[in-house]
Amino acid sequence: MAGGARLGASLLGAVLLGAASFGTAWAQDSGRAAGAPFYANTFEKMPSAAALTAIGRELFADPALSASGKIACAGCHDPKHAFGPANDLPVQRGGGDGRSAGVRAVPSLRYTQNVPPFTQHFIDDEGDDSVDQGPAGGRTWDGRSQSFHDQARLPLFSSFEMANTDADAVVRKVQARYAAQFRAVFGEKIFGDAALAFKALLVALEAYQQSPAEFYPYSSKYDAWLRHETSLNPQELRGLAAFNDPARGNCARCHPGAMRKGALPQFTDFGFAAIGAPRNAGVPANADAQYYDLGLCGPLRADLRGRKEYCGLFRTPSLRNVALRPVFFHNGVLHSLRDVVRFYAERDTQPQKWYPRAPDGSTKIFDDLPAAYRANIDTQPPFDRHAGDPPPLSDADIEDMVVFLDTLSDGYKLR
């Protein structure tokens, strides 16, 4: 874990005293406490990091906070599955009746501690300062959440997740189950102001999701290798070479895996890309032929609608624990890591293997993105070839890369 986190010495300081740029976030929820920075300690008592983490862990696992009383954060972000989904469904179901289908695959919540706030113009401060990477940062597939607490707020009110009507409804549930704990940690008057009590809930969830042992343990074989505690076997090393090779996988372009300034890698550049994932008929929303999930430009994100150059772009996830995932891409269309790597190799060279046929027999490439936005599709290597060309990765490369990616799974035991 040493060198992996950049959160600073005090978790409590990060949660309560810094990041004033999010100062209006709470005011947007209720119109109350306007003008007070979210991270300012407005509680009667100064809560400890340990107490916040403990309460946050209980809240995260409690289905009683949902409208149905059956859906907890942990139900979709299972701690036993790297805080990702435990099943292979492309989208999960929730809502007031527990049957409303989501529209995107559930991402892992691990290794998000360094995700920067969303910006349309990201300049890497450790690279060439003249290079504008474009949009980067933010949480969720479309980057619309700017912080841990902003992310935690979304599922509480989503109509296809926990489906609460408002913050007061959530606070009533919290008070019924956690009144004594909240008063002990935040002060006796915490429930005298529902806005402040809801803030306490968000702060607790935020603190928990920054718990190093659970959310960024850096306990993979690859981390042990970087720390010179173990060796990668020949196949793993071949997979790493293919992963990094600009002429083959070129994966490190978006999923950098080298240490920087002593920090262990996140395996994401926090950017956005349109890779042209095939349309998934298993997503109920896709039964409407006119429905398209366009990522940055909607429909869940509203502030960038109309920005044609952003349509089809989704956030590049970390590849840590990727071998543990049961579904892949924003729409959960693929169920095998091997297929994911093969898709990267064959999307352009053998598109007929990945996309459906049109009535005239032609291949309907990029069938989940309207033609007006296909100029946004990533065409950098390995996506720089044409139908009939040899793929950039051989079958052996693909097998080697899958084996290498398994070294990114947490829980490796040193022999």
mmCIF file of C-alpha atoms in Angstrom:
data_model
loop_
_atom_site.group_PDB
_atom_site.id
_atom_site.type_symbol
_atom_site.label_atom_id
_atom_site.label_comp_id
_atom_site.label_asym_id
_atom_site.label_seq_id
_atom_site.Cartn_x
_atom_site.Cartn_y
_atom_site.Cartn_z
ATOM 1 C CA MET A 1 0.000 0.000 0.000
ATOM 2 C CA ALA A 2 2.916 2.357 0.611
ATOM 3 C CA GLY A 3 3.193 4.951 -2.122
ATOM 4 C CA GLY A 4 -0.154 4.016 -3.642
ATOM 5 C CA ALA A 5 -2.407 6.693 -2.213
ATOM 6 C CA ARG A 6 -2.230 10.456 -2.570
ATOM 7 C CA LEU A 7 -4.904 11.347 -0.063
ATOM 8 C CA GLY A 8 -2.645 13.033 2.453
ATOM 9 C CA ALA A 9 -1.956 12.191 6.051
ATOM 10 C CA SER A 10 -5.419 12.719 7.482
ATOM 11 C CA LEU A 11 -8.539 11.089 6.051
ATOM 12 C CA LEU A 12 -10.654 13.177 8.394
ATOM 13 C CA GLY A 13 -9.005 16.330 7.105
ATOM 14 C CA ALA A 14 -9.761 15.309 3.535
ATOM 15 C CA VAL A 15 -13.375 14.589 4.379
ATOM 16 C CA LEU A 16 -14.172 17.574 6.586
ATOM 17 C CA LEU A 17 -11.722 20.393 6.028
ATOM 18 C CA GLY A 18 -10.656 20.514 2.382
ATOM 19 C CA ALA A 19 -11.965 20.646 -1.182
ATOM 20 C CA ALA A 20 -13.972 23.827 -0.839
ATOM 21 C CA SER A 21 -14.741 23.672 -4.549
ATOM 22 C CA PHE A 22 -17.613 21.357 -3.652
ATOM 23 C CA GLY A 23 -19.032 23.997 -1.326
ATOM 24 C CA THR A 24 -22.394 24.296 -3.055
ATOM 25 C CA ALA A 25 -23.003 20.572 -3.420
ATOM 26 C CA TRP A 26 -25.101 20.222 -0.287
ATOM 27 C CA ALA A 27 -27.045 23.407 -0.968
ATOM 28 C CA GLN A 28 -28.148 21.860 -4.256
ATOM 29 C CA ASP A 29 -29.789 18.997 -2.370
ATOM 30 C CA SER A 30 -32.147 20.926 -0.172
ATOM 31 C CA GLY A 31 -31.629 24.646 -0.445
ATOM 32 C CA ARG A 32 -30.602 24.638 3.199
ATOM 33 C CA ALA A 33 -27.159 25.285 4.653
ATOM 34 C CA ALA A 34 -26.476 27.425 1.577
ATOM 35 C CA GLY A 35 -23.054 29.031 1.510
ATOM 36 C CA ALA A 36 -21.386 26.589 3.892
ATOM 37 C CA PRO A 37 -18.668 24.514 2.195
ATOM 38 C CA PHE A 38 -19.588 20.859 2.258
ATOM 39 C CA TYR A 39 -16.355 19.848 3.933
ATOM 40 C CA ALA A 40 -16.574 22.506 6.654
ATOM 41 C CA ASN A 41 -17.221 20.855 10.015
ATOM 42 C CA THR A 42 -20.760 22.058 10.687
ATOM 43 C CA PHE A 43 -21.484 19.285 13.170
ATOM 44 C CA GLU A 44 -21.843 19.781 16.899
ATOM 45 C CA LYS A 45 -18.985 17.331 17.455
ATOM 46 C CA MET A 46 -15.897 16.676 15.357
ATOM 47 C CA PRO A 47 -16.347 13.051 14.213
ATOM 48 C CA SER A 48 -13.334 10.776 14.115
ATOM 49 C CA ALA A 49 -12.265 9.033 10.937
ATOM 50 C CA ALA A 50 -12.700 5.635 12.598
ATOM 51 C CA ALA A 51 -16.256 6.417 13.696
ATOM 52 C CA LEU A 52 -17.198 7.769 10.254
ATOM 53 C CA THR A 53 -15.797 4.680 8.542
ATOM 54 C CA ALA A 54 -17.656 2.335 10.894
ATOM 55 C CA ILE A 55 -20.993 4.044 10.360
ATOM 56 C CA GLY A 56 -20.388 4.312 6.616
ATOM 57 C CA ARG A 57 -19.727 0.579 6.423
ATOM 58 C CA GLU A 58 -23.069 -0.179 8.102
ATOM 59 C CA LEU A 59 -24.965 2.274 5.922
ATOM 60 C CA PHE A 60 -23.376 0.860 2.777
ATOM 61 C CA ALA A 61 -24.674 -2.619 3.601
ATOM 62 C CA ASP A 62 -28.149 -1.606 4.825
ATOM 63 C CA PRO A 63 -31.072 -2.229 2.408
ATOM 64 C CA ALA A 64 -33.406 -0.340 4.750
ATOM 65 C CA LEU A 65 -32.138 2.927 3.256
ATOM 66 C CA SER A 66 -33.900 2.141 -0.021
ATOM 67 C CA ALA A 67 -37.540 2.804 -0.814
ATOM 68 C CA SER A 68 -38.193 -0.917 -1.220
ATOM 69 C CA GLY A 69 -36.246 -1.843 1.897
ATOM 70 C CA LYS A 70 -34.452 -4.492 -0.146
ATOM 71 C CA ILE A 71 -31.608 -2.720 -1.966
ATOM 72 C CA ALA A 72 -28.314 -1.753 -0.353
ATOM 73 C CA CYS A 73 -25.264 -0.142 -1.909
ATOM 74 C CA ALA A 74 -23.489 -3.443 -1.297
ATOM 75 C CA GLY A 75 -26.131 -5.287 -3.298
ATOM 76 C CA CYS A 76 -24.693 -3.897 -6.525
ATOM 77 C CA HIS A 77 -21.194 -3.108 -5.215
ATOM 78 C CA ASP A 78 -20.447 -6.386 -3.486
ATOM 79 C CA PRO A 79 -17.362 -6.275 -1.217
ATOM 80 C CA LYS A 80 -16.728 -9.921 -2.110
ATOM 81 C CA HIS A 81 -16.506 -9.004 -5.800
ATOM 82 C CA ALA A 82 -14.156 -6.011 -5.615
ATOM 83 C CA PHE A 83 -17.170 -3.750 -4.981
ATOM 84 C CA GLY A 84 -18.653 -4.610 -8.347
ATOM 85 C CA PRO A 85 -21.667 -6.778 -9.268
ATOM 86 C CA ALA A 86 -21.892 -10.340 -7.999
ATOM 87 C CA ASN A 87 -23.933 -11.589 -10.962
ATOM 88 C CA ASP A 88 -23.524 -11.524 -14.725
ATOM 89 C CA LEU A 89 -26.553 -9.388 -15.532
ATOM 90 C CA PRO A 90 -25.733 -6.495 -17.877
ATOM 91 C CA VAL A 91 -27.704 -4.103 -15.666
ATOM 92 C CA GLN A 92 -29.137 -4.441 -12.169
ATOM 93 C CA ARG A 93 -32.738 -3.976 -11.035
ATOM 94 C CA GLY A 94 -34.034 -1.716 -8.295
ATOM 95 C CA GLY A 95 -36.566 1.041 -7.789
ATOM 96 C CA GLY A 96 -39.505 1.145 -5.434
ATOM 97 C CA ASP A 97 -40.660 -2.308 -6.503
ATOM 98 C CA GLY A 98 -37.210 -3.812 -6.978
ATOM 99 C CA ARG A 99 -37.961 -4.558 -10.639
ATOM 100 C CA SER A 100 -36.936 -1.365 -12.443
ATOM 101 C CA ALA A 101 -33.969 -2.032 -14.726
ATOM 102 C CA GLY A 102 -30.914 0.161 -14.802
ATOM 103 C CA VAL A 103 -29.355 1.266 -18.058
ATOM 104 C CA ARG A 104 -25.626 0.697 -17.440
ATOM 105 C CA ALA A 105 -23.383 -2.006 -16.043
ATOM 106 C CA VAL A 106 -22.375 -1.466 -12.431
ATOM 107 C CA PRO A 107 -18.736 -0.343 -12.119
ATOM 108 C CA SER A 108 -16.375 -1.320 -9.332
ATOM 109 C CA LEU A 109 -15.899 1.250 -6.572
ATOM 110 C CA ARG A 110 -12.351 0.154 -5.875
ATOM 111 C CA TYR A 111 -9.408 2.388 -6.763
ATOM 112 C CA THR A 112 -11.436 5.536 -7.328
ATOM 113 C CA GLN A 113 -9.739 7.511 -4.554
ATOM 114 C CA ASN A 114 -7.638 9.515 -7.026
ATOM 115 C CA VAL A 115 -10.293 10.252 -9.630
ATOM 116 C CA PRO A 116 -10.137 14.029 -10.222
ATOM 117 C CA PRO A 117 -13.214 16.211 -10.641
ATOM 118 C CA PHE A 118 -14.558 16.304 -14.184
ATOM 119 C CA THR A 119 -12.995 18.793 -16.564
ATOM 120 C CA GLN A 120 -13.390 19.234 -20.300
ATOM 121 C CA HIS A 121 -9.685 20.079 -20.636
ATOM 122 C CA PHE A 122 -7.368 17.810 -18.690
ATOM 123 C CA ILE A 123 -3.648 18.628 -18.670
ATOM 124 C CA ASP A 124 -1.405 15.938 -17.216
ATOM 125 C CA ASP A 125 0.824 17.747 -14.723
ATOM 126 C CA GLU A 126 3.485 15.052 -15.049
ATOM 127 C CA GLY A 127 3.644 15.015 -18.832
ATOM 128 C CA ASP A 128 3.661 17.550 -21.651
ATOM 129 C CA ASP A 129 1.770 20.568 -20.329
ATOM 130 C CA SER A 130 0.895 21.586 -23.882
ATOM 131 C CA VAL A 131 -1.189 18.455 -24.474
ATOM 132 C CA ASP A 132 -4.887 18.789 -23.739
ATOM 133 C CA GLN A 133 -6.211 15.271 -23.112
ATOM 134 C CA GLY A 134 -9.766 16.538 -23.432
ATOM 135 C CA PRO A 135 -12.538 15.513 -21.028
ATOM 136 C CA ALA A 136 -11.414 13.564 -17.988
ATOM 137 C CA GLY A 137 -12.349 12.836 -14.411
ATOM 138 C CA GLY A 138 -15.586 12.617 -12.548
ATOM 139 C CA ARG A 139 -17.275 9.476 -11.296
ATOM 140 C CA THR A 140 -19.804 7.140 -12.896
ATOM 141 C CA TRP A 141 -19.573 6.130 -16.554
ATOM 142 C CA ASP A 142 -20.306 9.696 -17.678
ATOM 143 C CA GLY A 143 -18.292 11.569 -15.051
ATOM 144 C CA ARG A 144 -21.239 13.541 -13.730
ATOM 145 C CA SER A 145 -20.402 12.996 -10.042
ATOM 146 C CA GLN A 146 -17.597 15.154 -8.722
ATOM 147 C CA SER A 147 -16.814 13.527 -5.370
ATOM 148 C CA PHE A 148 -17.425 10.451 -3.243
ATOM 149 C CA HIS A 149 -20.406 12.056 -1.535
ATOM 150 C CA ASP A 150 -21.811 13.275 -4.832
ATOM 151 C CA GLN A 151 -21.562 9.727 -6.148
ATOM 152 C CA ALA A 152 -23.158 8.308 -2.989
ATOM 153 C CA ARG A 153 -26.112 10.669 -3.418
ATOM 154 C CA LEU A 154 -27.037 9.436 -6.906
ATOM 155 C CA PRO A 155 -28.274 5.894 -6.169
ATOM 156 C CA LEU A 156 -30.232 7.073 -3.129
ATOM 157 C CA PHE A 157 -32.608 8.977 -5.421
ATOM 158 C CA SER A 158 -32.313 7.129 -8.732
ATOM 159 C CA SER A 159 -35.676 5.750 -9.854
ATOM 160 C CA PHE A 160 -34.063 2.441 -10.833
ATOM 161 C CA GLU A 161 -31.836 2.123 -7.786
ATOM 162 C CA MET A 162 -32.776 3.012 -4.199
ATOM 163 C CA ALA A 163 -35.596 5.320 -5.345
ATOM 164 C CA ASN A 164 -36.023 7.593 -2.321
ATOM 165 C CA THR A 165 -38.210 10.619 -2.946
ATOM 166 C CA ASP A 166 -36.025 13.155 -1.145
ATOM 167 C CA ALA A 167 -33.323 13.631 1.479
ATOM 168 C CA ASP A 168 -35.844 13.880 4.310
ATOM 169 C CA ALA A 169 -37.119 10.376 3.495
ATOM 170 C CA VAL A 170 -33.593 9.018 3.777
ATOM 171 C CA VAL A 171 -32.999 10.836 7.062
ATOM 172 C CA ARG A 172 -36.143 9.324 8.556
ATOM 173 C CA LYS A 173 -34.804 5.866 7.752
ATOM 174 C CA VAL A 174 -31.417 6.729 9.244
ATOM 175 C CA GLN A 175 -32.964 8.128 12.409
ATOM 176 C CA ALA A 176 -35.086 5.014 12.888
ATOM 177 C CA ARG A 177 -32.052 2.723 12.786
ATOM 178 C CA TYR A 178 -28.961 4.745 13.688
ATOM 179 C CA ALA A 179 -30.132 7.530 15.992
ATOM 180 C CA ALA A 180 -27.878 6.612 18.920
ATOM 181 C CA GLN A 181 -24.795 6.151 16.722
ATOM 182 C CA PHE A 182 -25.323 9.426 14.853
ATOM 183 C CA ARG A 183 -25.803 11.360 18.081
ATOM 184 C CA ALA A 184 -22.692 9.814 19.599
ATOM 185 C CA VAL A 185 -20.582 10.670 16.547
ATOM 186 C CA PHE A 186 -22.067 13.962 15.302
ATOM 187 C CA GLY A 187 -23.725 15.413 18.418
ATOM 188 C CA GLU A 188 -27.067 15.253 20.197
ATOM 189 C CA LYS A 189 -28.678 17.832 17.879
ATOM 190 C CA ILE A 190 -27.870 16.069 14.607
ATOM 191 C CA PHE A 191 -31.494 15.240 13.799
ATOM 192 C CA GLY A 192 -32.683 18.758 14.616
ATOM 193 C CA ASP A 193 -31.739 19.714 11.042
ATOM 194 C CA ALA A 194 -32.555 17.125 8.385
ATOM 195 C CA ALA A 195 -30.131 18.748 5.951
ATOM 196 C CA LEU A 196 -27.285 18.371 8.423
ATOM 197 C CA ALA A 197 -28.260 14.766 9.167
ATOM 198 C CA PHE A 198 -28.239 13.930 5.454
ATOM 199 C CA LYS A 199 -24.828 15.549 5.137
ATOM 200 C CA ALA A 200 -23.656 13.306 8.001
ATOM 201 C CA LEU A 201 -24.852 10.265 6.028
ATOM 202 C CA LEU A 202 -22.917 11.354 2.940
ATOM 203 C CA VAL A 203 -19.787 12.136 4.944
ATOM 204 C CA ALA A 204 -19.914 8.681 6.527
ATOM 205 C CA LEU A 205 -20.326 6.941 3.167
ATOM 206 C CA GLU A 206 -17.497 9.042 1.756
ATOM 207 C CA ALA A 207 -15.179 8.183 4.637
ATOM 208 C CA TYR A 208 -15.928 4.481 4.292
ATOM 209 C CA GLN A 209 -15.194 4.508 0.557
ATOM 210 C CA GLN A 210 -11.749 5.882 1.346
ATOM 211 C CA SER A 211 -10.909 3.003 3.660
ATOM 212 C CA PRO A 212 -7.566 1.756 2.287
ATOM 213 C CA ALA A 213 -7.834 -1.859 3.395
ATOM 214 C CA GLU A 214 -11.156 -2.316 1.614
ATOM 215 C CA PHE A 215 -11.130 0.099 -1.317
ATOM 216 C CA TYR A 216 -7.497 0.406 -2.355
ATOM 217 C CA PRO A 217 -5.443 -2.334 -0.738
ATOM 218 C CA TYR A 218 -2.851 -2.606 -3.545
ATOM 219 C CA SER A 219 -2.580 -6.296 -2.783
ATOM 220 C CA SER A 220 -2.293 -7.770 -6.283
ATOM 221 C CA LYS A 221 0.580 -9.851 -7.602
ATOM 222 C CA TYR A 222 1.457 -6.959 -9.911
ATOM 223 C CA ASP A 223 1.796 -4.637 -6.912
ATOM 224 C CA ALA A 224 4.020 -7.193 -5.202
ATOM 225 C CA TRP A 225 6.102 -7.347 -8.392
ATOM 226 C CA LEU A 226 6.440 -3.567 -8.492
ATOM 227 C CA ARG A 227 7.595 -3.692 -4.873
ATOM 228 C CA HIS A 228 10.179 -6.365 -5.829
ATOM 229 C CA GLU A 229 8.505 -8.887 -3.544
ATOM 230 C CA THR A 230 7.774 -11.500 -6.217
ATOM 231 C CA SER A 231 8.385 -12.319 -9.865
ATOM 232 C CA LEU A 232 6.055 -12.480 -12.829
ATOM 233 C CA ASN A 233 6.216 -15.742 -14.732
ATOM 234 C CA PRO A 234 7.194 -15.792 -18.440
ATOM 235 C CA GLN A 235 3.611 -15.748 -19.698
ATOM 236 C CA GLU A 236 2.673 -12.861 -17.416
ATOM 237 C CA LEU A 237 5.703 -10.928 -18.620
ATOM 238 C CA ARG A 238 4.770 -11.606 -22.254
ATOM 239 C CA GLY A 239 1.258 -10.357 -21.517
ATOM 240 C CA LEU A 240 2.637 -7.202 -19.909
ATOM 241 C CA ALA A 241 4.824 -6.610 -22.951
ATOM 242 C CA ALA A 242 1.857 -6.983 -25.320
ATOM 243 C CA PHE A 243 -0.215 -4.729 -23.051
ATOM 244 C CA ASN A 244 2.399 -1.961 -23.228
ATOM 245 C CA ASP A 245 3.496 -2.398 -26.866
ATOM 246 C CA PRO A 246 2.147 0.531 -28.962
ATOM 247 C CA ALA A 247 2.094 -1.754 -32.019
ATOM 248 C CA ARG A 248 0.058 -4.486 -30.323
ATOM 249 C CA GLY A 249 -2.245 -3.860 -27.364
ATOM 250 C CA ASN A 250 -1.283 -0.233 -26.764
ATOM 251 C CA CYS A 251 -3.380 -0.594 -23.611
ATOM 252 C CA ALA A 252 -1.093 1.587 -21.496
ATOM 253 C CA ARG A 253 -2.169 4.586 -23.580
ATOM 254 C CA CYS A 254 -5.407 4.712 -21.580
ATOM 255 C CA HIS A 255 -4.551 2.272 -18.765
ATOM 256 C CA PRO A 256 -1.028 3.275 -17.669
ATOM 257 C CA GLY A 257 0.525 0.697 -15.377
ATOM 258 C CA ALA A 258 3.881 2.205 -14.464
ATOM 259 C CA MET A 259 4.723 3.738 -11.095
ATOM 260 C CA ARG A 260 4.901 7.534 -11.072
ATOM 261 C CA LYS A 261 6.664 9.454 -8.323
ATOM 262 C CA GLY A 262 6.562 6.368 -6.137
ATOM 263 C CA ALA A 263 2.793 5.922 -6.475
ATOM 264 C CA LEU A 264 1.362 2.587 -7.511
ATOM 265 C CA PRO A 265 -0.640 2.848 -10.766
ATOM 266 C CA GLN A 266 -4.406 3.156 -11.090
ATOM 267 C CA PHE A 267 -4.530 1.592 -14.589
ATOM 268 C CA THR A 268 -6.647 4.451 -15.938
ATOM 269 C CA ASP A 269 -5.858 7.887 -17.296
ATOM 270 C CA PHE A 270 -9.295 9.054 -16.017
ATOM 271 C CA GLY A 271 -10.209 9.995 -19.579
ATOM 272 C CA PHE A 272 -13.143 9.204 -21.873
ATOM 273 C CA ALA A 273 -13.282 7.190 -25.078
ATOM 274 C CA ALA A 274 -15.765 5.869 -27.630
ATOM 275 C CA ILE A 275 -14.657 2.328 -28.371
ATOM 276 C CA GLY A 276 -17.765 1.244 -30.259
ATOM 277 C CA ALA A 277 -18.995 -1.498 -27.946
ATOM 278 C CA PRO A 278 -21.725 -3.541 -29.665
ATOM 279 C CA ARG A 279 -25.330 -2.844 -28.701
ATOM 280 C CA ASN A 280 -26.592 -5.142 -25.955
ATOM 281 C CA ALA A 281 -30.096 -6.498 -26.466
ATOM 282 C CA GLY A 282 -30.003 -7.618 -22.840
ATOM 283 C CA VAL A 283 -30.357 -4.014 -21.642
ATOM 284 C CA PRO A 284 -34.135 -3.468 -21.409
ATOM 285 C CA ALA A 285 -33.868 0.181 -22.481
ATOM 286 C CA ASN A 286 -32.408 -0.989 -25.796
ATOM 287 C CA ALA A 287 -35.724 -2.594 -26.735
ATOM 288 C CA ASP A 288 -36.557 0.898 -27.975
ATOM 289 C CA ALA A 289 -34.663 1.164 -31.248
ATOM 290 C CA GLN A 290 -34.565 4.941 -30.854
ATOM 291 C CA TYR A 291 -32.855 4.779 -27.471
ATOM 292 C CA TYR A 292 -29.106 5.284 -27.320
ATOM 293 C CA ASP A 293 -26.853 5.680 -24.325
ATOM 294 C CA LEU A 294 -24.513 8.438 -25.465
ATOM 295 C CA GLY A 295 -22.375 8.682 -22.331
ATOM 296 C CA LEU A 296 -21.052 12.196 -21.812
ATOM 297 C CA CYS A 297 -23.834 13.808 -23.854
ATOM 298 C CA GLY A 298 -26.716 11.982 -22.203
ATOM 299 C CA PRO A 299 -29.263 10.827 -21.391
ATOM 300 C CA LEU A 300 -28.256 10.532 -17.715
ATOM 301 C CA ARG A 301 -25.921 13.504 -17.916
ATOM 302 C CA ALA A 302 -27.728 16.688 -18.907
ATOM 303 C CA ASP A 303 -25.145 19.487 -18.844
ATOM 304 C CA LEU A 304 -23.294 18.347 -21.989
ATOM 305 C CA ARG A 305 -26.293 17.560 -24.171
ATOM 306 C CA GLY A 306 -25.820 19.060 -27.567
ATOM 307 C CA ARG A 307 -22.055 18.589 -27.466
ATOM 308 C CA LYS A 308 -21.860 16.330 -30.505
ATOM 309 C CA GLU A 309 -18.133 15.734 -30.072
ATOM 310 C CA TYR A 310 -18.772 14.030 -26.720
ATOM 311 C CA CYS A 311 -21.482 11.604 -27.786
ATOM 312 C CA GLY A 312 -20.533 7.966 -27.292
ATOM 313 C CA LEU A 313 -17.687 8.707 -24.882
ATOM 314 C CA PHE A 314 -17.522 6.808 -21.582
ATOM 315 C CA ARG A 315 -15.029 7.002 -18.746
ATOM 316 C CA THR A 316 -12.021 4.707 -18.947
ATOM 317 C CA PRO A 317 -12.283 2.416 -15.912
ATOM 318 C CA SER A 318 -9.384 1.091 -13.878
ATOM 319 C CA LEU A 319 -8.291 -2.383 -14.905
ATOM 320 C CA ARG A 320 -7.567 -3.384 -11.339
ATOM 321 C CA ASN A 321 -9.572 -6.505 -10.494
ATOM 322 C CA VAL A 322 -10.808 -6.624 -14.089
ATOM 323 C CA ALA A 323 -10.400 -10.418 -14.151
ATOM 324 C CA LEU A 324 -13.001 -10.659 -11.385
ATOM 325 C CA ARG A 325 -15.718 -8.883 -13.346
ATOM 326 C CA PRO A 326 -18.651 -10.885 -14.752
ATOM 327 C CA VAL A 327 -19.619 -8.227 -17.347
ATOM 328 C CA PHE A 328 -17.652 -5.662 -19.327
ATOM 329 C CA PHE A 329 -18.091 -2.251 -20.973
ATOM 330 C CA HIS A 330 -20.695 0.345 -20.009
ATOM 331 C CA ASN A 331 -23.528 -1.838 -21.331
ATOM 332 C CA GLY A 332 -22.315 -5.191 -20.020
ATOM 333 C CA VAL A 333 -22.336 -6.659 -23.518
ATOM 334 C CA LEU A 334 -19.361 -8.991 -23.019
ATOM 335 C CA HIS A 335 -18.991 -11.612 -20.292
ATOM 336 C CA SER A 336 -15.440 -12.827 -20.755
ATOM 337 C CA LEU A 337 -12.163 -10.966 -20.290
ATOM 338 C CA ARG A 338 -10.762 -13.010 -23.139
ATOM 339 C CA ASP A 339 -13.556 -11.735 -25.396
ATOM 340 C CA VAL A 340 -12.821 -8.154 -24.333
ATOM 341 C CA VAL A 341 -9.178 -8.430 -25.351
ATOM 342 C CA ARG A 342 -10.175 -10.170 -28.575
ATOM 343 C CA PHE A 343 -12.688 -7.416 -29.331
ATOM 344 C CA TYR A 344 -9.895 -4.860 -29.134
ATOM 345 C CA ALA A 345 -7.874 -6.937 -31.593
ATOM 346 C CA GLU A 346 -10.713 -7.690 -34.010
ATOM 347 C CA ARG A 347 -13.148 -4.775 -33.831
ATOM 348 C CA ASP A 348 -11.840 -3.399 -37.113
ATOM 349 C CA THR A 349 -10.130 -6.424 -38.651
ATOM 350 C CA GLN A 350 -13.044 -8.864 -38.240
ATOM 351 C CA PRO A 351 -16.073 -6.707 -37.397
ATOM 352 C CA GLN A 352 -18.504 -9.410 -38.538
ATOM 353 C CA LYS A 353 -17.607 -11.356 -35.379
ATOM 354 C CA TRP A 354 -18.849 -8.558 -33.119
ATOM 355 C CA TYR A 355 -21.621 -6.696 -34.888
ATOM 356 C CA PRO A 356 -24.920 -7.861 -36.423
ATOM 357 C CA ARG A 357 -25.701 -8.248 -40.088
ATOM 358 C CA ALA A 358 -27.878 -5.838 -42.038
ATOM 359 C CA PRO A 359 -30.603 -7.231 -44.345
ATOM 360 C CA ASP A 360 -28.256 -6.820 -47.311
ATOM 361 C CA GLY A 361 -25.621 -8.955 -45.601
ATOM 362 C CA SER A 362 -23.291 -6.112 -44.692
ATOM 363 C CA THR A 363 -21.976 -5.707 -41.134
ATOM 364 C CA LYS A 364 -23.687 -3.040 -39.014
ATOM 365 C CA ILE A 365 -20.539 -1.734 -37.352
ATOM 366 C CA PHE A 366 -20.848 0.508 -34.293
ATOM 367 C CA ASP A 367 -24.514 -0.399 -34.041
ATOM 368 C CA ASP A 368 -24.930 1.244 -30.618
ATOM 369 C CA LEU A 369 -23.950 4.715 -31.809
ATOM 370 C CA PRO A 370 -25.885 6.813 -34.337
ATOM 371 C CA ALA A 371 -24.004 7.525 -37.552
ATOM 372 C CA ALA A 372 -23.889 11.253 -36.757
ATOM 373 C CA TYR A 373 -21.467 10.579 -33.889
ATOM 374 C CA ARG A 374 -19.215 7.910 -35.337
ATOM 375 C CA ALA A 375 -16.417 10.371 -35.970
ATOM 376 C CA ASN A 376 -15.901 10.147 -32.199
ATOM 377 C CA ILE A 377 -14.937 6.458 -32.357
ATOM 378 C CA ASP A 378 -11.391 5.780 -31.177
ATOM 379 C CA THR A 379 -9.120 5.040 -34.141
ATOM 380 C CA GLN A 380 -5.763 4.985 -32.390
ATOM 381 C CA PRO A 381 -3.879 1.661 -32.153
ATOM 382 C CA PRO A 382 -5.032 -1.057 -31.841
ATOM 383 C CA PHE A 383 -8.082 0.469 -33.568
ATOM 384 C CA ASP A 384 -6.147 1.631 -36.635
ATOM 385 C CA ARG A 385 -6.704 -1.313 -38.974
ATOM 386 C CA HIS A 386 -9.230 -2.307 -41.595
ATOM 387 C CA ALA A 387 -11.395 -5.305 -42.369
ATOM 388 C CA GLY A 388 -9.265 -8.162 -43.597
ATOM 389 C CA ASP A 389 -6.022 -6.838 -42.085
ATOM 390 C CA PRO A 390 -4.142 -9.097 -39.680
ATOM 391 C CA PRO A 391 -5.189 -8.286 -36.107
ATOM 392 C CA PRO A 392 -2.664 -6.425 -33.936
ATOM 393 C CA LEU A 393 -2.767 -9.215 -31.354
ATOM 394 C CA SER A 394 -2.172 -12.895 -32.099
ATOM 395 C CA ASP A 395 -4.061 -15.642 -30.319
ATOM 396 C CA ALA A 396 -0.974 -16.179 -28.166
ATOM 397 C CA ASP A 397 -0.839 -12.452 -27.335
ATOM 398 C CA ILE A 398 -4.470 -12.542 -26.261
ATOM 399 C CA GLU A 399 -3.918 -15.508 -23.961
ATOM 400 C CA ASP A 400 -0.808 -13.883 -22.498
ATOM 401 C CA MET A 401 -2.631 -10.608 -21.863
ATOM 402 C CA VAL A 402 -5.503 -12.345 -20.100
ATOM 403 C CA VAL A 403 -3.010 -14.087 -17.831
ATOM 404 C CA PHE A 404 -1.249 -10.781 -17.147
ATOM 405 C CA LEU A 405 -4.514 -8.993 -16.347
ATOM 406 C CA ASP A 406 -5.215 -11.606 -13.706
ATOM 407 C CA THR A 407 -2.148 -10.330 -11.833
ATOM 408 C CA LEU A 408 -4.129 -7.123 -11.175
ATOM 409 C CA SER A 409 -6.571 -8.949 -8.887
ATOM 410 C CA ASP A 410 -6.273 -8.105 -5.198
ATOM 411 C CA GLY A 411 -5.636 -10.773 -2.589
ATOM 412 C CA TYR A 412 -2.321 -12.181 -3.800
ATOM 413 C CA LYS A 413 -0.464 -14.073 -1.068
ATOM 414 C CA LEU A 414 3.304 -13.939 -1.023
ATOM 415 C CA ARG A 415 4.865 -17.375 -0.869
#
